[in-house]
Amino acid sequence: MSDEHGHHGTIAPFLFGISSAVMFIGLIMATAGGEDKTGDAGYWFVFFFGLAGMLTGFMMWVQDYWNQTSEEGEEIRVYHEFWGTITTRKFGMWIFLLTEVMVFSTLLSAYLRYRAAVPDYDSNLAECVGIDPCWVPAADVIRSHLIFGVINTFALLLSSLTVVLALYAAKNNNPKATTRYLMATFVLGAIFLILKLWEWGEMKNGHFWSDHCDPLKQDIAHHCIAPKYEHGFWLDTSLEGSTFYITTGTHGAHVFVGLIALVYLIAKANKDGYNEEYHDTIELFGLYWHYVDLVWVFVFPFFYLY
Amino acid sequence: MITMNLRKLSIGFLIAILVAISAFPTGNGLPTGITDQNTTDTVIANGCTCHNTNTEATSSVIVNLTLPENFTSGETYTLILNISGGPNDLADGENRGGFFVTASDGELSPTVNDTLVQKPFGFTHLTHTSEGNDYREWSFEWTAPEKQDISVEFVAYGNSVNGADSSQNDYWNKQATTLYGVDAVIEVEAHEELSGPQKLIYAFAIIAVTLGVVVIGNRMVTKDQAFEDVLKGYWKAIYPWLTTTDHKYVGIMYICTGFGWFFVGGILGLLIRWQLMEPRIDGDFLTYEEYNSTFTMHGTTMIFMAAMPIIFGFANYLIPLQIGARDLAFPRLNALSYWLLPTGGIVIYMGYFTGGAGDVGWTGYTPYSSGDTATTPGTDFWVAGQIMLGASSTLTAINFLVTMLRMRAPGVTMMRLPLFSWSILITVFLLLLSIPVFTVALILLMADRTFGTLYFNVEAGADPILWQHLFWYFGHPEVYIVILPAFGVLSEIITTFSRRPIFGYTSMVYAMATIGIISFIVYGHHMFTTGADPLFRFIVMLTTMLVAVPTGIKIFNWLATMTGGSIVLKTPMVFALGTVITFTIGGITGIVLASIPIDIALHDGYFVVAHFHYVLVGGTIFAFMGGVYYWYPKMTGKMMNEKLGLLHFALSFIFFNAAFYPMHNVGLSGMPRRYATYDASLTDLNEFISIAAMLFGFVQLIFVYNVLYSYKNGEEAGDDPWDGWSLEWTTSSPPPHNSFTEIPTLKIAEEEKQ
Amino acid sequence: MSLIEDLIFFDNPSIWNNFGGTSSGFGGIVWQMFIWSVIVGVLVIAWLVYNLIYFRRKDGDPDHKDALKAGVFPHERGNTIIELTWTIAPLLLVTWLTVISLAPLNYLWDVPEEDENTLTVEVLAVQWQWIFEMPSNYTIPSEFTKCGGVDQDGNPIQNMQITYNCLEIPHDSIIRFNINSEDVLHAFYIVEIGIKQDVVPNLQTLAWLDTSTVNPGEYNIYCAEMCGRSHSQMLAKLYITEVA
Ligand code: HEA
Ligand code: HEA
Ligand code: CUA
Ligand SMILES: [Cu+2]
């Protein structure tokens, strides 16, 4: 309503709020509702309905940006010098990243708490035989196929570079290069996700070790893993699985969100082109993308190496 | 053109939602009168009293207690219990099994001359004798109770033994069954369909629909309009509210939503008090399970859906005005924050329509909340709704921080912010650092409940205390999140009505900042009785005590502001002063609880309940009621009625203390909280509390009346009715479309003079 | 009448006297807390009332020289010495309150070892009952009559090692509780003695009681941590009995 910001009323927030309620109601009823409290499949319809509503709300929101030549609107005037050195949106992004830091600190500290409390698995350790309270690190499950994690790490690091290059190109009024670098970023991010999903699938189905494993030498050095993972490693097999999949999954979700943003950026770069004046959005995306990258730099050693 | 389509789209969408919601099942009847919950994962090793088994539970043991369809009062039934599965399938001969059975009502007894079954002296349960443990099936008698309109809970444990001398490799399982009396069947069905709180919600729905029909019908008749025209008229009135991004409109929506939920939460609070009027048996008023849902919903509603929205409503409305900005930094994001709030609330309350709302307490402790003895899907709804509220608060915090640091008008430097603004600034800092943690914890809980992860599953070796750390890391800052803005309101009101500057502005700011910082390292005081590390608990005791220092500074500064001032006793001021008293009492009981040896006796008792109602109701709610009286003129341009205001205060203050002060005594006498019934010796006190609480709730109607009445009939307020200094008083009441006709500049008293 | 009395007196003697199972030194902390609370509370309220009596605005009072004006940041007021006073005084007070909490804390957390001088009772909490188990080598004294069973002829069985919702322990001895949970969180709460310890699955917690500090008789055991439907029914009796 306040004209100065160039914002007018919009139904998008309302739509988004209501739809997320519908989405959750659908999800819960579909998984825990019904006569026997184990889920009523009929409600998946409601779930997808809500999801569609959320998407609509989101698209309406994005459309406002799409219709403008730049995303910024009129920058708000600052009367206090120090705070004027950073734009409103960039400031907002930094603070958003602060909350994100809390998100991943929570996940990592929960994981480390478990790691500190439970001894690591060793087939010689008496307490690990039988019902086993020992921790078989996800790293051991992945060890023989670590290469995918390594490729992923490089893909993500490289994509951080391509974002910077895209920004650089935009600042140099080179729209073609901007688009290309953004696309490269997208491809690298997509590679990351695809490899990740593939790796998950392999772990879930227990393919990583069964081919080489000598049943008599069930230890990690022989590509064998604790007996409890004979049938695969998934989020409901053990605590190790839960922490691994939830943490890497949350990170993967962030990459996915980044890819969606990239689709927008690429389309927009194609349509209007980012240039010397308007490149803020790429910079903001870059901040987010570097952050996601940085998180991986923590997740990777904690889950793939430790 | 776009807006046209959007409008159509949203209408269609709304209708679809209504259809989807109306398709909801409402409770489930019990055709046979028997519910069977085979809780295989919460079994215990007491099937045989001569075994000291600590083995894990096994679902391979099948315990089967044969019961009649239903029972008639006084009649005696023969029941048969048998077990199968487990090691005694293989083992032969002696010592093959054992059992243990309890009934919540009626009388169990061995069949005459049966040497296999015994009833231990002084007990009501049955178990096998040393001869009986050679068998796998036992029969015994059960005499039905006098009443036949109730249900009886049977719990049977079966022990499957391998016959070896040691208790190793013996397994057991448990079965819980409910048997309904003949008259209970009908009653029970009705009960399941429309339980107490559910009735309430349906009643509200019916009233809303009736009102709608009357209002619309009336319009159609008197104005002679077609149905669509009337609807269009309303749509025109509502649509701007649905689409607004103006901080003033959003702020008002927040405040109204907050008070709306406060009303709902208050009703739940009164249901609690009604239940506790006297010690009640299960289902006398609320069933014990419903009682658990009631206080869970009460606490959740009050903290997350009443206190926080009221606070952020005021912040929304006032912060831009106080710092001289036209709006928040991200107005659309602000609207999103708002809309996630009522919708999240609806998700939380969905439990009531599906057979029982969440019953895990507002703290949602695992492993109860992650296990399946918690209500399903009510608890899932509770978790999902809380996630939405968490997202909402996170976005709000980001928005406010950017706005307040970056958009201040000329002259409004950090150390010249009004104290309410400072309190919100510190509050959003606390939110930023704490709410994501809680939201993540909730997501983990949801993953556990819905997708099968094991984060909180103790059988998989999870740490049962992890949740408490994550929750209280957020939960304690949370209580300061709801009190700091109240401090801000008090500071504003007390200076204005003492007609002089606040005493020690700088120390006020530092005190709040200190409280904020310390709040992150004191959370362990909620966990003094867990098995957590003693050193951790000890450090926490030290830091908790320290909070008294900055809080004391604030209290004493307020009192010093008044000393030598010229105090005007208008409604906002009496509310503020009342708050100073009640909050001080609540704070001091907090210090009492902070001493570990004392907390060990008082933890999870009514002393704690008394403490936190004194700081929450006597602190936050009272302060913000004062805030309503103080800023209502700015928001509406009308003054509120003084007489009604003073009456509201006087009665609230009296009944509040009458209701919550005796809770200290109840707590010291050993009554635990979250108890649906209690020791009969405490009936008098509880009854007194209940009556006072009802009166307290009732008195709030004066407030509602005053708000509505003054909107129509209040005196014109003018720009600065109370002679306050901060920038919101320089703009008109209510403020113009863009909040200020021209961005103001804050002057300084020292320079003014020259 | 009794209601008024209840409001004034706290009728839980254990809180005041033999709190936490010790009469020595424990009563003191509760009394001190109580007295300091009253002092601080009365101080605040008295000052507030004093302000209200002496500094009310009367009609025709002139405005202060530093009265507030809209749109003008007011004069800063303050006095470092006074402000320091009310920073340091509460600081000293809470330090003192922390210090007096230490001795009882040491006592409480100094759980005796499992040896021949202590009687170790295994406490098992399940939804929704308490199960107590005496050590297998412990001969149940003949004075214990409260928590037995009966054999098939109806004669009381006294030497039950495991009892349900009922625990009988000897007076004048040191009892150690090893507390375990089978399912969710519970809390072992001996009401009249003020002992409370959470029962945590996967984690053994401990509590202890020197029964020479309390009188023989009947005590209540409650569950003090929300554990589901029958949380408020998860009650047990504790009997402290004199043995020869
Ligand atoms: C607005 C909310 C609010 C506020 C402000 C506070 C403030 C404080 N709280 Fe409270 N608390 C809650 C809300 C709040 N609390 C809630 C909701 C729970 C229960 C949660 C649950 O389990 O469900 C709880 C529980 C709770 C416990 C756990 C009890 C238990 O479960 O066993 C403890 C223990 O230490 C505690 C302590 C304190 C302390 C020391 C303060 C201090 O900040 C108080 C400081 C203020 C003063 C001391 C008064 C003014 C000062 C002076 C006049 C100076 C001089 C005074 C002295 C020197 C003493 N609180
Ligand atoms: C801000 C927080 C807040 C507020 C205001 C209240 C208010 C009240 N609470 Fe509160 N309560 C909690 C927070 C709060 N509570 C929390 C966090 C818990 C712990 C939950 C848990 O254990 O998990 C708790 C638990 C709790 C218990 C303990 C339950 C148990 O452990 O077994 C009890 C028992 O008496 C109780 C009673 C009450 C009563 C009688 C009120 C009364 O003050 C209510 C009076 C109000 C009304 C009746 C509303 C009337 C209002 C209007 C008519 C105006 C409407 C206005 C508009 C429409 C504009 N509450
Ligand atoms: Cu067990 Cu509460
Ligand atoms: Cu706290």
Short mmCIF file of C-alpha atoms in Angstrom, two decimals, chain A:
data_model
loop_
_atom_site.label_atom_id
_atom_site.label_comp_id
_atom_site.label_asym_id
_atom_site.label_seq_id
_atom_site.Cartn_x
_atom_site.Cartn_y
_atom_site.Cartn_z
CA MET A 1 0.00 0.00 0.00
CA SER A 2 2.91 2.25 0.56
CA ASP A 3 3.57 3.74 -2.86
CA GLU A 4 7.07 4.83 -2.09
CA HIS A 5 8.31 1.26 -2.07
CA GLY A 6 6.63 0.54 -5.32
CA HIS A 7 4.65 -2.19 -3.56
CA HIS A 8 0.94 -2.51 -3.85
CA GLY A 9 -1.39 -4.90 -2.13
CA THR A 10 -0.96 -8.54 -3.02
CA ILE A 11 -2.94 -11.65 -2.26
CA ALA A 12 0.15 -13.84 -2.59
CA PRO A 13 1.03 -13.98 1.14
CA PHE A 14 -2.52 -14.89 2.06
CA LEU A 15 -2.68 -17.54 -0.61
CA PHE A 16 0.68 -18.93 0.46
CA GLY A 17 -0.31 -19.05 4.14
CA ILE A 18 -3.64 -20.76 3.56
CA SER A 19 -2.12 -23.20 1.11
CA SER A 20 0.65 -24.24 3.44
CA ALA A 21 -2.00 -24.96 6.07
CA VAL A 22 -3.90 -27.09 3.55
CA MET A 23 -0.67 -28.78 2.53
CA PHE A 24 0.19 -29.72 6.11
CA ILE A 25 -3.34 -30.86 6.86
CA GLY A 26 -3.22 -33.09 3.81
CA LEU A 27 0.17 -34.45 4.71
CA ILE A 28 -0.76 -35.26 8.29
CA MET A 29 -4.10 -36.80 7.43
CA ALA A 30 -2.51 -38.84 4.68
CA THR A 31 0.19 -40.19 6.97
CA ALA A 32 -1.47 -40.32 10.39
CA GLY A 33 -5.19 -39.84 9.90
CA GLY A 34 -7.92 -42.29 9.17
CA GLU A 35 -9.67 -44.88 11.29
CA ASP A 36 -6.56 -46.73 12.38
CA LYS A 37 -4.34 -43.65 12.61
CA THR A 38 -1.92 -44.94 10.04
CA GLY A 39 -2.90 -42.65 7.23
CA ASP A 40 -5.76 -42.10 4.88
CA ALA A 41 -4.41 -42.13 1.34
CA GLY A 42 -7.37 -40.09 0.15
CA TYR A 43 -5.79 -37.03 1.66
CA TRP A 44 -2.80 -37.00 -0.65
CA PHE A 45 -5.12 -35.10 -2.91
CA VAL A 46 -5.44 -32.37 -0.28
CA PHE A 47 -1.68 -32.36 0.16
CA PHE A 48 -0.97 -31.81 -3.51
CA PHE A 49 -3.76 -29.30 -3.69
CA GLY A 50 -2.08 -27.27 -0.94
CA LEU A 51 1.28 -27.66 -2.62
CA ALA A 52 -0.19 -26.34 -5.84
CA GLY A 53 -1.61 -23.38 -3.95
CA MET A 54 1.77 -22.65 -2.42
CA LEU A 55 3.32 -22.78 -5.85
CA THR A 56 0.69 -20.40 -7.18
CA GLY A 57 1.31 -17.97 -4.35
CA PHE A 58 5.01 -18.20 -4.95
CA MET A 59 4.64 -17.61 -8.68
CA MET A 60 2.43 -14.58 -8.09
CA TRP A 61 5.08 -13.20 -5.83
CA VAL A 62 7.84 -13.80 -8.34
CA GLN A 63 5.78 -12.35 -11.12
CA ASP A 64 5.98 -8.91 -9.54
CA TYR A 65 9.72 -9.07 -9.86
CA TRP A 66 9.54 -10.53 -13.29
CA ASN A 67 7.49 -7.62 -14.56
CA GLN A 68 9.91 -5.01 -13.32
CA THR A 69 13.15 -4.37 -15.14
CA SER A 70 15.08 -4.74 -11.91
CA GLU A 71 14.16 -6.46 -8.69
CA GLU A 72 15.10 -3.61 -6.45
CA GLY A 73 12.32 -1.10 -6.65
CA GLU A 74 13.24 2.27 -5.32
CA GLU A 75 15.95 1.97 -2.74
CA ILE A 76 14.91 3.28 0.67
CA ARG A 77 16.77 6.37 1.76
CA VAL A 78 19.23 5.95 4.58
CA TYR A 79 19.96 8.70 7.04
CA HIS A 80 22.65 6.96 8.97
CA GLU A 81 25.89 6.68 7.11
CA PHE A 82 27.23 3.40 8.41
CA TRP A 83 24.09 1.46 7.53
CA GLY A 84 23.92 3.02 4.10
CA THR A 85 26.92 1.06 2.89
CA ILE A 86 24.76 -2.01 2.31
CA THR A 87 21.47 -2.28 0.45
CA THR A 88 18.29 -3.28 2.25
CA ARG A 89 17.99 -6.55 0.43
CA LYS A 90 21.59 -7.51 0.92
CA PHE A 91 21.29 -6.74 4.60
CA GLY A 92 18.17 -8.89 4.73
CA MET A 93 20.03 -11.72 3.02
CA TRP A 94 22.87 -11.59 5.53
CA ILE A 95 20.47 -11.80 8.41
CA PHE A 96 18.58 -14.60 6.73
CA LEU A 97 21.89 -16.43 6.43
CA LEU A 98 22.39 -15.93 10.15
CA THR A 99 19.19 -17.87 10.81
CA GLU A 100 20.43 -20.49 8.36
CA VAL A 101 23.62 -20.78 10.35
CA MET A 102 21.48 -21.64 13.36
CA VAL A 103 19.64 -24.26 11.32
CA PHE A 104 22.76 -26.16 10.38
CA SER A 105 24.42 -25.67 13.74
CA THR A 106 21.44 -27.42 15.26
CA LEU A 107 21.68 -30.34 12.90
CA LEU A 108 25.44 -30.67 13.25
CA SER A 109 25.44 -30.32 17.01
CA ALA A 110 22.72 -32.94 17.37
CA TYR A 111 24.87 -35.23 15.24
CA LEU A 112 28.04 -34.49 17.18
CA ARG A 113 26.24 -35.07 20.44
CA TYR A 114 25.39 -38.56 19.30
CA ARG A 115 28.87 -39.17 17.97
CA ALA A 116 30.37 -38.12 21.27
CA ALA A 117 28.06 -40.36 23.27
CA VAL A 118 28.24 -43.59 21.26
CA PRO A 119 31.53 -45.44 20.62
CA ASP A 120 32.52 -45.97 17.01
CA TYR A 121 31.95 -49.38 15.55
CA ASP A 122 34.73 -51.91 15.63
CA SER A 123 34.01 -55.55 14.96
CA ASN A 124 36.50 -56.47 17.67
CA LEU A 125 34.85 -54.42 20.35
CA ALA A 126 32.87 -56.66 22.64
CA GLU A 127 30.02 -54.21 23.10
CA CYS A 128 29.44 -53.90 19.39
CA VAL A 129 28.54 -57.56 18.98
CA GLY A 130 24.94 -58.56 19.31
CA ILE A 131 22.39 -55.82 19.75
CA ASP A 132 24.75 -53.12 18.83
CA PRO A 133 24.85 -49.69 20.37
CA CYS A 134 27.97 -48.80 18.40
CA TRP A 135 28.10 -46.11 15.81
CA VAL A 136 28.83 -47.13 12.25
CA PRO A 137 29.68 -43.80 10.67
CA ALA A 138 28.04 -43.05 7.38
CA ALA A 139 31.59 -42.47 6.19
CA ASP A 140 32.23 -46.18 6.50
CA VAL A 141 29.19 -47.01 4.49
CA ILE A 142 30.28 -44.70 1.72
CA ARG A 143 33.99 -45.34 1.92
CA SER A 144 34.33 -47.47 -1.16
CA HIS A 145 32.40 -44.97 -3.26
CA LEU A 146 33.71 -41.79 -1.81
CA ILE A 147 34.51 -40.60 -5.31
CA PHE A 148 30.98 -39.27 -5.79
CA GLY A 149 31.22 -37.18 -2.68
CA VAL A 150 34.50 -35.80 -3.92
CA ILE A 151 33.12 -34.98 -7.35
CA ASN A 152 30.21 -33.28 -5.65
CA THR A 153 32.48 -31.21 -3.50
CA PHE A 154 34.35 -29.97 -6.54
CA ALA A 155 31.13 -29.34 -8.44
CA LEU A 156 29.82 -27.19 -5.66
CA LEU A 157 33.06 -25.31 -5.19
CA LEU A 158 33.30 -24.70 -8.89
CA SER A 159 29.74 -23.45 -9.01
CA SER A 160 30.62 -20.86 -6.40
CA LEU A 161 33.23 -19.62 -8.79
CA THR A 162 30.87 -19.52 -11.76
CA VAL A 163 28.43 -17.38 -9.77
CA VAL A 164 31.18 -14.90 -9.10
CA LEU A 165 32.06 -14.94 -12.79
CA ALA A 166 28.41 -14.35 -13.68
CA LEU A 167 28.31 -11.33 -11.42
CA TYR A 168 31.56 -10.09 -12.90
CA ALA A 169 30.19 -10.49 -16.39
CA ALA A 170 27.04 -8.63 -15.46
CA LYS A 171 29.04 -5.77 -14.05
CA ASN A 172 30.94 -5.65 -17.32
CA ASN A 173 27.71 -5.40 -19.30
CA ASN A 174 28.19 -8.78 -20.90
CA PRO A 175 24.70 -10.33 -20.81
CA LYS A 176 25.64 -13.38 -22.91
CA ALA A 177 28.44 -14.38 -20.57
CA THR A 178 26.21 -13.75 -17.58
CA THR A 179 23.62 -16.15 -18.88
CA ARG A 180 26.23 -18.72 -19.71
CA TYR A 181 27.87 -18.60 -16.32
CA LEU A 182 24.53 -18.85 -14.61
CA MET A 183 23.72 -21.86 -16.71
CA ALA A 184 27.04 -23.41 -15.78
CA THR A 185 26.16 -22.88 -12.15
CA PHE A 186 22.85 -24.56 -12.72
CA VAL A 187 24.44 -27.54 -14.39
CA LEU A 188 26.96 -27.96 -11.58
CA GLY A 189 24.23 -27.73 -8.96
CA ALA A 190 22.17 -30.24 -10.88
CA ILE A 191 25.12 -32.61 -11.09
CA PHE A 192 25.46 -32.34 -7.36
CA LEU A 193 21.85 -33.24 -6.75
CA ILE A 194 21.77 -36.07 -9.24
CA LEU A 195 24.91 -37.68 -7.87
CA LYS A 196 23.56 -37.23 -4.38
CA LEU A 197 20.28 -38.95 -5.22
CA TRP A 198 22.11 -41.74 -6.95
CA GLU A 199 24.41 -42.18 -3.98
CA TRP A 200 21.43 -42.25 -1.65
CA GLY A 201 19.77 -44.89 -3.74
CA GLU A 202 22.87 -47.07 -3.67
CA MET A 203 23.18 -46.74 0.08
CA LYS A 204 19.54 -47.39 0.66
CA ASN A 205 19.68 -50.61 -1.31
CA GLY A 206 22.94 -51.74 0.20
CA HIS A 207 24.78 -51.89 -3.11
CA PHE A 208 27.97 -50.37 -1.87
CA TRP A 209 29.52 -53.38 -0.35
CA SER A 210 27.60 -56.53 -1.03
CA ASP A 211 29.53 -57.34 -4.22
CA HIS A 212 32.95 -57.32 -2.65
CA CYS A 213 32.12 -58.39 0.83
CA ASP A 214 33.57 -61.54 2.23
CA PRO A 215 31.11 -62.69 4.85
CA LEU A 216 33.91 -64.09 6.95
CA LYS A 217 35.79 -60.83 7.14
CA GLN A 218 33.10 -58.41 8.10
CA ASP A 219 35.13 -55.33 8.63
CA ILE A 220 35.45 -52.03 6.99
CA ALA A 221 38.86 -52.64 5.50
CA HIS A 222 37.30 -55.38 3.37
CA HIS A 223 34.54 -53.14 2.13
CA CYS A 224 32.29 -54.78 4.59
CA ILE A 225 30.15 -53.00 7.01
CA ALA A 226 28.52 -53.83 10.29
CA PRO A 227 26.01 -56.66 9.97
CA LYS A 228 23.18 -54.28 10.70
CA TYR A 229 23.50 -52.77 7.22
CA GLU A 230 23.20 -56.01 5.33
CA HIS A 231 19.96 -54.81 3.88
CA GLY A 232 20.97 -51.26 3.22
CA PHE A 233 21.30 -48.01 4.98
CA TRP A 234 18.30 -45.73 5.09
CA LEU A 235 16.88 -43.09 7.38
CA ASP A 236 14.88 -45.57 9.41
CA THR A 237 17.57 -48.23 9.81
CA SER A 238 19.45 -46.51 12.58
CA LEU A 239 20.42 -43.24 14.19
CA GLU A 240 23.38 -43.11 11.83
CA GLY A 241 20.95 -43.19 8.95
CA SER A 242 18.64 -40.58 10.44
CA THR A 243 21.38 -38.05 11.11
CA PHE A 244 23.02 -38.66 7.74
CA TYR A 245 19.94 -38.40 5.58
CA ILE A 246 18.32 -35.53 7.45
CA THR A 247 21.45 -33.42 7.45
CA THR A 248 22.52 -34.07 3.90
CA GLY A 249 18.86 -33.92 2.90
CA THR A 250 18.43 -30.48 4.41
CA HIS A 251 21.53 -29.37 2.58
CA GLY A 252 20.23 -30.93 -0.62
CA ALA A 253 16.96 -29.07 -0.18
CA HIS A 254 18.93 -25.84 0.00
CA VAL A 255 20.70 -26.72 -3.23
CA PHE A 256 17.33 -27.45 -4.78
CA VAL A 257 15.95 -24.06 -3.72
CA GLY A 258 19.08 -22.52 -5.21
CA LEU A 259 18.37 -24.27 -8.51
CA ILE A 260 14.86 -22.85 -8.58
CA ALA A 261 16.26 -19.39 -8.00
CA LEU A 262 18.75 -20.02 -10.78
CA VAL A 263 15.98 -20.88 -13.22
CA TYR A 264 14.50 -17.49 -12.50
CA LEU A 265 17.84 -15.73 -12.79
CA ILE A 266 18.64 -17.38 -16.10
CA ALA A 267 15.24 -16.55 -17.54
CA LYS A 268 15.44 -13.01 -16.31
CA ALA A 269 18.99 -12.58 -17.58
CA ASN A 270 17.73 -13.77 -20.93
CA LYS A 271 14.78 -11.41 -20.92
CA ASP A 272 16.11 -8.15 -19.58
CA GLY A 273 19.75 -8.81 -18.98
CA TYR A 274 21.68 -7.89 -15.87
CA ASN A 275 24.12 -5.07 -16.29
CA GLU A 276 26.26 -2.52 -14.58
CA GLU A 277 23.28 -1.02 -12.83
CA TYR A 278 21.17 -4.04 -12.06
CA HIS A 279 23.08 -6.99 -10.75
CA ASP A 280 22.09 -6.97 -7.13
CA THR A 281 19.99 -10.10 -7.42
CA ILE A 282 22.89 -12.13 -8.76
CA GLU A 283 24.96 -10.90 -5.87
CA LEU A 284 22.28 -11.89 -3.39
CA PHE A 285 21.94 -15.28 -4.96
CA GLY A 286 25.70 -15.56 -4.83
CA LEU A 287 25.69 -14.94 -1.09
CA TYR A 288 23.16 -17.69 -0.60
CA TRP A 289 24.99 -20.04 -2.91
CA HIS A 290 28.33 -19.46 -1.18
CA TYR A 291 26.62 -20.18 2.10
CA VAL A 292 25.20 -23.46 0.84
CA ASP A 293 28.66 -24.25 -0.39
CA LEU A 294 30.15 -23.42 2.97
CA VAL A 295 27.70 -25.72 4.71
CA TRP A 296 28.81 -28.51 2.44
CA VAL A 297 32.37 -27.82 3.49
CA PHE A 298 31.23 -28.75 7.00
CA VAL A 299 28.84 -31.53 6.10
CA PHE A 300 31.30 -33.31 3.87
CA PRO A 301 34.05 -33.94 6.42
CA PHE A 302 31.58 -34.62 9.22
CA PHE A 303 29.62 -37.24 7.34
CA TYR A 304 31.87 -38.48 4.56
CA LEU A 305 35.27 -38.50 6.20
CA TYR A 306 34.77 -38.66 9.97
#
